[in-house]
Amino acid sequence: LVSWLFLSIFHSPLLLRLWSVMITMTLEHLPQMDLPSQPFPDGYSVRPFQNGDAAHWARIQKEASDQCAAFEKEFGGDTTQHELRLVFLVAPDGDVVGCAAAWRILLHAVEWGLLHSFAVVPSCQRQGLARPLLAHTLRRMQELHQRCLLQTHPDCLPAIKLYLDFGFLPDLTPPNALQEWSAINRSLNHGTLALYLQMIALNYH
């Protein structure tokens, strides 16, 4: 699993600011995964980055997580990478209501994919959009990386459940990670997480 200390290729200010309060999950063997088919609700679609999307990204991040960040500081100025790695969710009326990035980081000289900026605006949440957006982004990630990781807040139980459903597992290398994930499991009661923690506990004995 991933070491809890890592170097971001782009030294993302948002990631570095949140690192100490977030939990990490990893997904290995991406190209071999058979990702589930997850259609979008009628009228919704995804598209790659295009001119003007930096403002959409900043708005979505602010609405979904109350985090203010500058797009160029997060992703640099290479529009080729933006078009390759960023996707945007479009509502039936044409509004841009979600986004995700199949980004990248460097861990001990090995490149990993990074699921970054995964968000849907509050007014469109709980409408069956997160699963197809995640499936679409991970398919893009499969084309680019062998493995990926993400960060989320330990209180975001619906998001953690979603990531577990797609095969992500906890990174237990940080101090107190096992205790923190055990507390999450007591609240979430997710079969995959419970089995994984049981296996880890057996290996400790």
PDB file of C-alpha atoms in Angstrom:
ATOM      1  CA  LEU A   1       0.000   0.000   0.000  1.00  0.00           C
ATOM      2  CA  VAL A   2       0.883   3.633  -0.323  1.00  0.00           C
ATOM      3  CA  SER A   3       3.209   5.413   2.016  1.00  0.00           C
ATOM      4  CA  TRP A   4       1.441   8.260   3.784  1.00  0.00           C
ATOM      5  CA  LEU A   5       4.185  10.655   2.679  1.00  0.00           C
ATOM      6  CA  PHE A   6       4.081  11.444  -1.019  1.00  0.00           C
ATOM      7  CA  LEU A   7       5.285  13.997  -3.519  1.00  0.00           C
ATOM      8  CA  SER A   8       2.702  15.420  -5.903  1.00  0.00           C
ATOM      9  CA  ILE A   9       3.966  15.990  -9.405  1.00  0.00           C
ATOM     10  CA  PHE A  10       2.275  19.369  -9.427  1.00  0.00           C
ATOM     11  CA  HIS A  11       2.562  20.123  -5.676  1.00  0.00           C
ATOM     12  CA  SER A  12      -1.192  20.684  -5.463  1.00  0.00           C
ATOM     13  CA  PRO A  13      -1.963  23.310  -2.798  1.00  0.00           C
ATOM     14  CA  LEU A  14      -5.411  21.834  -2.158  1.00  0.00           C
ATOM     15  CA  LEU A  15      -4.013  18.338  -1.619  1.00  0.00           C
ATOM     16  CA  LEU A  16      -1.176  19.534   0.575  1.00  0.00           C
ATOM     17  CA  ARG A  17      -3.557  21.644   2.670  1.00  0.00           C
ATOM     18  CA  LEU A  18      -5.972  18.775   3.226  1.00  0.00           C
ATOM     19  CA  TRP A  19      -3.477  15.921   3.511  1.00  0.00           C
ATOM     20  CA  SER A  20      -3.297  15.912   7.307  1.00  0.00           C
ATOM     21  CA  VAL A  21      -7.064  15.586   7.804  1.00  0.00           C
ATOM     22  CA  MET A  22      -7.917  13.163   5.005  1.00  0.00           C
ATOM     23  CA  ILE A  23      -7.845   9.401   4.613  1.00  0.00           C
ATOM     24  CA  THR A  24      -6.329   7.639   1.626  1.00  0.00           C
ATOM     25  CA  MET A  25      -7.699   4.749  -0.439  1.00  0.00           C
ATOM     26  CA  THR A  26      -5.943   2.819  -3.188  1.00  0.00           C
ATOM     27  CA  LEU A  27      -6.967   0.771  -6.198  1.00  0.00           C
ATOM     28  CA  GLU A  28      -4.488  -1.651  -7.754  1.00  0.00           C
ATOM     29  CA  HIS A  29      -4.392  -3.521 -11.095  1.00  0.00           C
ATOM     30  CA  LEU A  30      -6.520  -0.948 -12.903  1.00  0.00           C
ATOM     31  CA  PRO A  31      -6.099  -2.276 -16.459  1.00  0.00           C
ATOM     32  CA  GLN A  32      -7.328  -5.737 -15.401  1.00  0.00           C
ATOM     33  CA  MET A  33     -10.463  -4.435 -13.702  1.00  0.00           C
ATOM     34  CA  ASP A  34     -13.873  -5.075 -15.228  1.00  0.00           C
ATOM     35  CA  LEU A  35     -15.596  -1.844 -14.292  1.00  0.00           C
ATOM     36  CA  PRO A  36     -19.377  -1.985 -14.010  1.00  0.00           C
ATOM     37  CA  SER A  37     -21.557  -0.372 -16.640  1.00  0.00           C
ATOM     38  CA  GLN A  38     -23.133   2.670 -15.033  1.00  0.00           C
ATOM     39  CA  PRO A  39     -25.404   4.686 -17.362  1.00  0.00           C
ATOM     40  CA  PHE A  40     -26.144   8.299 -16.558  1.00  0.00           C
ATOM     41  CA  PRO A  41     -29.719   9.370 -15.854  1.00  0.00           C
ATOM     42  CA  ASP A  42     -31.571  10.606 -18.935  1.00  0.00           C
ATOM     43  CA  GLY A  43     -30.229  13.873 -20.277  1.00  0.00           C
ATOM     44  CA  TYR A  44     -26.946  13.883 -18.352  1.00  0.00           C
ATOM     45  CA  SER A  45     -23.623  13.467 -20.125  1.00  0.00           C
ATOM     46  CA  VAL A  46     -19.890  13.881 -19.630  1.00  0.00           C
ATOM     47  CA  ARG A  47     -17.366  15.662 -21.789  1.00  0.00           C
ATOM     48  CA  PRO A  48     -13.655  16.447 -21.578  1.00  0.00           C
ATOM     49  CA  PHE A  49     -12.189  19.771 -20.503  1.00  0.00           C
ATOM     50  CA  GLN A  50     -12.779  22.703 -22.809  1.00  0.00           C
ATOM     51  CA  ASN A  51     -12.107  26.428 -22.762  1.00  0.00           C
ATOM     52  CA  GLY A  52     -13.867  28.100 -19.835  1.00  0.00           C
ATOM     53  CA  ASP A  53     -14.033  24.995 -17.634  1.00  0.00           C
ATOM     54  CA  ALA A  54     -11.541  26.346 -15.102  1.00  0.00           C
ATOM     55  CA  ALA A  55     -14.284  28.643 -13.813  1.00  0.00           C
ATOM     56  CA  HIS A  56     -16.786  25.751 -13.746  1.00  0.00           C
ATOM     57  CA  TRP A  57     -14.284  23.657 -11.776  1.00  0.00           C
ATOM     58  CA  ALA A  58     -13.737  26.371  -9.161  1.00  0.00           C
ATOM     59  CA  ARG A  59     -17.489  26.895  -8.765  1.00  0.00           C
ATOM     60  CA  ILE A  60     -18.207  23.176  -8.372  1.00  0.00           C
ATOM     61  CA  GLN A  61     -15.458  22.764  -5.764  1.00  0.00           C
ATOM     62  CA  LYS A  62     -16.789  25.728  -3.815  1.00  0.00           C
ATOM     63  CA  GLU A  63     -20.417  24.522  -3.915  1.00  0.00           C
ATOM     64  CA  ALA A  64     -19.653  20.874  -3.175  1.00  0.00           C
ATOM     65  CA  SER A  65     -16.953  21.171  -0.516  1.00  0.00           C
ATOM     66  CA  ASP A  66     -16.615  24.858   0.356  1.00  0.00           C
ATOM     67  CA  GLN A  67     -12.995  24.686  -0.779  1.00  0.00           C
ATOM     68  CA  CYS A  68     -11.553  27.635  -2.667  1.00  0.00           C
ATOM     69  CA  ALA A  69      -8.667  26.760  -4.948  1.00  0.00           C
ATOM     70  CA  ALA A  70      -7.088  28.168  -8.085  1.00  0.00           C
ATOM     71  CA  PHE A  71      -7.376  25.879 -11.085  1.00  0.00           C
ATOM     72  CA  GLU A  72      -3.917  26.578 -12.472  1.00  0.00           C
ATOM     73  CA  LYS A  73      -2.263  25.968  -9.098  1.00  0.00           C
ATOM     74  CA  GLU A  74      -4.000  22.585  -8.935  1.00  0.00           C
ATOM     75  CA  PHE A  75      -3.500  21.437 -12.525  1.00  0.00           C
ATOM     76  CA  GLY A  76      -0.880  23.654 -14.118  1.00  0.00           C
ATOM     77  CA  GLY A  77      -1.274  25.294 -17.493  1.00  0.00           C
ATOM     78  CA  ASP A  78      -0.922  22.334 -19.878  1.00  0.00           C
ATOM     79  CA  THR A  79      -4.291  22.208 -21.666  1.00  0.00           C
ATOM     80  CA  THR A  80      -3.316  18.928 -23.326  1.00  0.00           C
ATOM     81  CA  GLN A  81      -3.253  17.291 -19.888  1.00  0.00           C
ATOM     82  CA  HIS A  82      -6.498  19.018 -18.933  1.00  0.00           C
ATOM     83  CA  GLU A  83      -8.247  17.646 -22.015  1.00  0.00           C
ATOM     84  CA  LEU A  84      -6.821  14.177 -21.408  1.00  0.00           C
ATOM     85  CA  ARG A  85      -7.518  13.911 -17.687  1.00  0.00           C
ATOM     86  CA  LEU A  86     -10.428  16.145 -16.649  1.00  0.00           C
ATOM     87  CA  VAL A  87     -14.092  15.357 -17.251  1.00  0.00           C
ATOM     88  CA  PHE A  88     -17.176  17.473 -16.629  1.00  0.00           C
ATOM     89  CA  LEU A  89     -20.742  16.411 -15.944  1.00  0.00           C
ATOM     90  CA  VAL A  90     -23.386  18.283 -17.918  1.00  0.00           C
ATOM     91  CA  ALA A  91     -27.062  18.496 -16.912  1.00  0.00           C
ATOM     92  CA  PRO A  92     -29.949  18.292 -19.381  1.00  0.00           C
ATOM     93  CA  ASP A  93     -30.224  22.098 -19.417  1.00  0.00           C
ATOM     94  CA  GLY A  94     -26.534  22.448 -20.304  1.00  0.00           C
ATOM     95  CA  ASP A  95     -25.314  23.477 -16.866  1.00  0.00           C
ATOM     96  CA  VAL A  96     -21.993  22.003 -15.762  1.00  0.00           C
ATOM     97  CA  VAL A  97     -22.825  20.303 -12.448  1.00  0.00           C
ATOM     98  CA  GLY A  98     -19.941  17.961 -11.689  1.00  0.00           C
ATOM     99  CA  CYS A  99     -16.318  17.174 -12.430  1.00  0.00           C
ATOM    100  CA  ALA A 100     -13.534  14.702 -11.818  1.00  0.00           C
ATOM    101  CA  ALA A 101      -9.870  14.347 -12.707  1.00  0.00           C
ATOM    102  CA  ALA A 102      -7.865  11.256 -13.603  1.00  0.00           C
ATOM    103  CA  TRP A 103      -4.755  13.090 -12.427  1.00  0.00           C
ATOM    104  CA  ARG A 104      -1.316  11.791 -11.474  1.00  0.00           C
ATOM    105  CA  ILE A 105       1.198  11.878  -8.643  1.00  0.00           C
ATOM    106  CA  LEU A 106       4.660  10.483  -8.035  1.00  0.00           C
ATOM    107  CA  LEU A 107       5.221   8.055  -5.132  1.00  0.00           C
ATOM    108  CA  HIS A 108       8.798   6.963  -4.518  1.00  0.00           C
ATOM    109  CA  ALA A 109       9.641   7.471  -8.206  1.00  0.00           C
ATOM    110  CA  VAL A 110       6.560   5.497  -9.336  1.00  0.00           C
ATOM    111  CA  GLU A 111       3.699   7.295 -11.054  1.00  0.00           C
ATOM    112  CA  TRP A 112       0.198   6.674  -9.702  1.00  0.00           C
ATOM    113  CA  GLY A 113      -3.146   7.858 -10.926  1.00  0.00           C
ATOM    114  CA  LEU A 114      -4.931  10.263  -8.598  1.00  0.00           C
ATOM    115  CA  LEU A 115      -8.703  10.522  -8.476  1.00  0.00           C
ATOM    116  CA  HIS A 116      -8.944  14.233  -7.800  1.00  0.00           C
ATOM    117  CA  SER A 117     -11.676  16.895  -7.620  1.00  0.00           C
ATOM    118  CA  PHE A 118     -14.479  14.331  -7.749  1.00  0.00           C
ATOM    119  CA  ALA A 119     -17.578  16.415  -7.016  1.00  0.00           C
ATOM    120  CA  VAL A 120     -21.233  16.999  -7.900  1.00  0.00           C
ATOM    121  CA  VAL A 121     -22.994  20.222  -6.910  1.00  0.00           C
ATOM    122  CA  PRO A 122     -25.391  19.780  -3.959  1.00  0.00           C
ATOM    123  CA  SER A 123     -28.512  20.483  -6.020  1.00  0.00           C
ATOM    124  CA  CYS A 124     -27.725  17.437  -8.193  1.00  0.00           C
ATOM    125  CA  GLN A 125     -26.604  15.031  -5.498  1.00  0.00           C
ATOM    126  CA  ARG A 126     -28.592  11.880  -4.653  1.00  0.00           C
ATOM    127  CA  GLN A 127     -29.764  11.613  -8.264  1.00  0.00           C
ATOM    128  CA  GLY A 128     -27.680   8.637  -9.360  1.00  0.00           C
ATOM    129  CA  LEU A 129     -24.846  10.702 -10.838  1.00  0.00           C
ATOM    130  CA  ALA A 130     -21.851   9.804  -8.675  1.00  0.00           C
ATOM    131  CA  ARG A 131     -21.579   6.155  -9.732  1.00  0.00           C
ATOM    132  CA  PRO A 132     -21.567   6.748 -13.493  1.00  0.00           C
ATOM    133  CA  LEU A 133     -19.222   9.734 -13.098  1.00  0.00           C
ATOM    134  CA  LEU A 134     -16.808   7.601 -11.082  1.00  0.00           C
ATOM    135  CA  ALA A 135     -17.042   4.698 -13.542  1.00  0.00           C
ATOM    136  CA  HIS A 136     -16.333   7.030 -16.465  1.00  0.00           C
ATOM    137  CA  THR A 137     -13.352   8.608 -14.711  1.00  0.00           C
ATOM    138  CA  LEU A 138     -11.881   5.240 -13.744  1.00  0.00           C
ATOM    139  CA  ARG A 139     -12.162   4.041 -17.337  1.00  0.00           C
ATOM    140  CA  ARG A 140     -10.069   7.027 -18.341  1.00  0.00           C
ATOM    141  CA  MET A 141      -7.677   6.170 -15.504  1.00  0.00           C
ATOM    142  CA  GLN A 142      -7.360   2.609 -16.836  1.00  0.00           C
ATOM    143  CA  GLU A 143      -5.958   4.011 -20.081  1.00  0.00           C
ATOM    144  CA  LEU A 144      -3.304   5.990 -18.237  1.00  0.00           C
ATOM    145  CA  HIS A 145      -2.210   4.140 -15.084  1.00  0.00           C
ATOM    146  CA  GLN A 146      -1.711   0.743 -13.467  1.00  0.00           C
ATOM    147  CA  ARG A 147      -2.964   1.914 -10.053  1.00  0.00           C
ATOM    148  CA  CYS A 148      -4.576   4.937  -8.478  1.00  0.00           C
ATOM    149  CA  LEU A 149      -5.388   6.497  -5.146  1.00  0.00           C
ATOM    150  CA  LEU A 150      -7.733   9.090  -3.732  1.00  0.00           C
ATOM    151  CA  GLN A 151      -8.289  11.104  -0.597  1.00  0.00           C
ATOM    152  CA  THR A 152     -11.546  11.794   1.182  1.00  0.00           C
ATOM    153  CA  HIS A 153     -12.678  12.980   4.582  1.00  0.00           C
ATOM    154  CA  PRO A 154     -13.349  10.253   7.182  1.00  0.00           C
ATOM    155  CA  ASP A 155     -16.823  11.693   7.833  1.00  0.00           C
ATOM    156  CA  CYS A 156     -17.885  11.311   4.180  1.00  0.00           C
ATOM    157  CA  LEU A 157     -19.405   7.863   4.642  1.00  0.00           C
ATOM    158  CA  PRO A 158     -21.486   7.827   1.419  1.00  0.00           C
ATOM    159  CA  ALA A 159     -18.365   8.650  -0.596  1.00  0.00           C
ATOM    160  CA  ILE A 160     -16.304   6.019   1.223  1.00  0.00           C
ATOM    161  CA  LYS A 161     -18.995   3.421   0.547  1.00  0.00           C
ATOM    162  CA  LEU A 162     -19.002   4.360  -3.130  1.00  0.00           C
ATOM    163  CA  TYR A 163     -15.231   3.974  -3.386  1.00  0.00           C
ATOM    164  CA  LEU A 164     -15.315   0.630  -1.575  1.00  0.00           C
ATOM    165  CA  ASP A 165     -18.012  -0.563  -3.986  1.00  0.00           C
ATOM    166  CA  PHE A 166     -15.615   0.179  -6.856  1.00  0.00           C
ATOM    167  CA  GLY A 167     -12.753  -1.766  -5.277  1.00  0.00           C
ATOM    168  CA  PHE A 168     -10.777   0.904  -3.439  1.00  0.00           C
ATOM    169  CA  LEU A 169      -9.214  -0.242  -0.153  1.00  0.00           C
ATOM    170  CA  PRO A 170      -7.843   1.699   2.816  1.00  0.00           C
ATOM    171  CA  ASP A 171      -4.242   2.755   3.014  1.00  0.00           C
ATOM    172  CA  LEU A 172      -3.334   1.609   6.517  1.00  0.00           C
ATOM    173  CA  THR A 173       0.255   2.861   6.578  1.00  0.00           C
ATOM    174  CA  PRO A 174      -0.328   6.242   8.327  1.00  0.00           C
ATOM    175  CA  PRO A 175      -0.159   6.300  12.130  1.00  0.00           C
ATOM    176  CA  ASN A 176      -3.500   5.356  13.720  1.00  0.00           C
ATOM    177  CA  ALA A 177      -4.986   4.470  10.335  1.00  0.00           C
ATOM    178  CA  LEU A 178      -6.179   1.050  11.499  1.00  0.00           C
ATOM    179  CA  GLN A 179      -8.037   2.566  14.457  1.00  0.00           C
ATOM    180  CA  GLU A 180      -9.573   5.245  12.256  1.00  0.00           C
ATOM    181  CA  TRP A 181     -10.739   2.748   9.661  1.00  0.00           C
ATOM    182  CA  SER A 182     -12.119   0.467  12.358  1.00  0.00           C
ATOM    183  CA  ALA A 183     -14.260   3.387  13.561  1.00  0.00           C
ATOM    184  CA  ILE A 184     -15.399   4.020   9.989  1.00  0.00           C
ATOM    185  CA  ASN A 185     -16.324   0.366   9.643  1.00  0.00           C
ATOM    186  CA  ARG A 186     -18.458   0.475  12.774  1.00  0.00           C
ATOM    187  CA  SER A 187     -20.464   3.311  11.227  1.00  0.00           C
ATOM    188  CA  LEU A 188     -20.508   2.023   7.677  1.00  0.00           C
ATOM    189  CA  ASN A 189     -20.773  -1.758   8.175  1.00  0.00           C
ATOM    190  CA  HIS A 190     -19.475  -2.444   4.665  1.00  0.00           C
ATOM    191  CA  GLY A 191     -18.758  -6.111   3.951  1.00  0.00           C
ATOM    192  CA  THR A 192     -15.608  -5.540   1.888  1.00  0.00           C
ATOM    193  CA  LEU A 193     -14.127  -3.162   4.442  1.00  0.00           C
ATOM    194  CA  ALA A 194     -14.964  -5.450   7.353  1.00  0.00           C
ATOM    195  CA  LEU A 195     -13.338  -8.457   5.640  1.00  0.00           C
ATOM    196  CA  TYR A 196     -10.256  -6.447   4.728  1.00  0.00           C
ATOM    197  CA  LEU A 197      -9.777  -5.210   8.292  1.00  0.00           C
ATOM    198  CA  GLN A 198     -10.272  -8.740   9.620  1.00  0.00           C
ATOM    199  CA  MET A 199      -7.527 -10.004   7.306  1.00  0.00           C
ATOM    200  CA  ILE A 200      -5.189  -7.241   8.427  1.00  0.00           C
ATOM    201  CA  ALA A 201      -5.923  -7.992  12.080  1.00  0.00           C
ATOM    202  CA  LEU A 202      -5.158 -11.714  11.566  1.00  0.00           C
ATOM    203  CA  ASN A 203      -1.819 -10.818   9.985  1.00  0.00           C
ATOM    204  CA  TYR A 204      -0.947  -8.789  13.079  1.00  0.00           C
ATOM    205  CA  HIS A 205      -1.278 -11.865  15.304  1.00  0.00           C
TER     206      HIS A 205
END
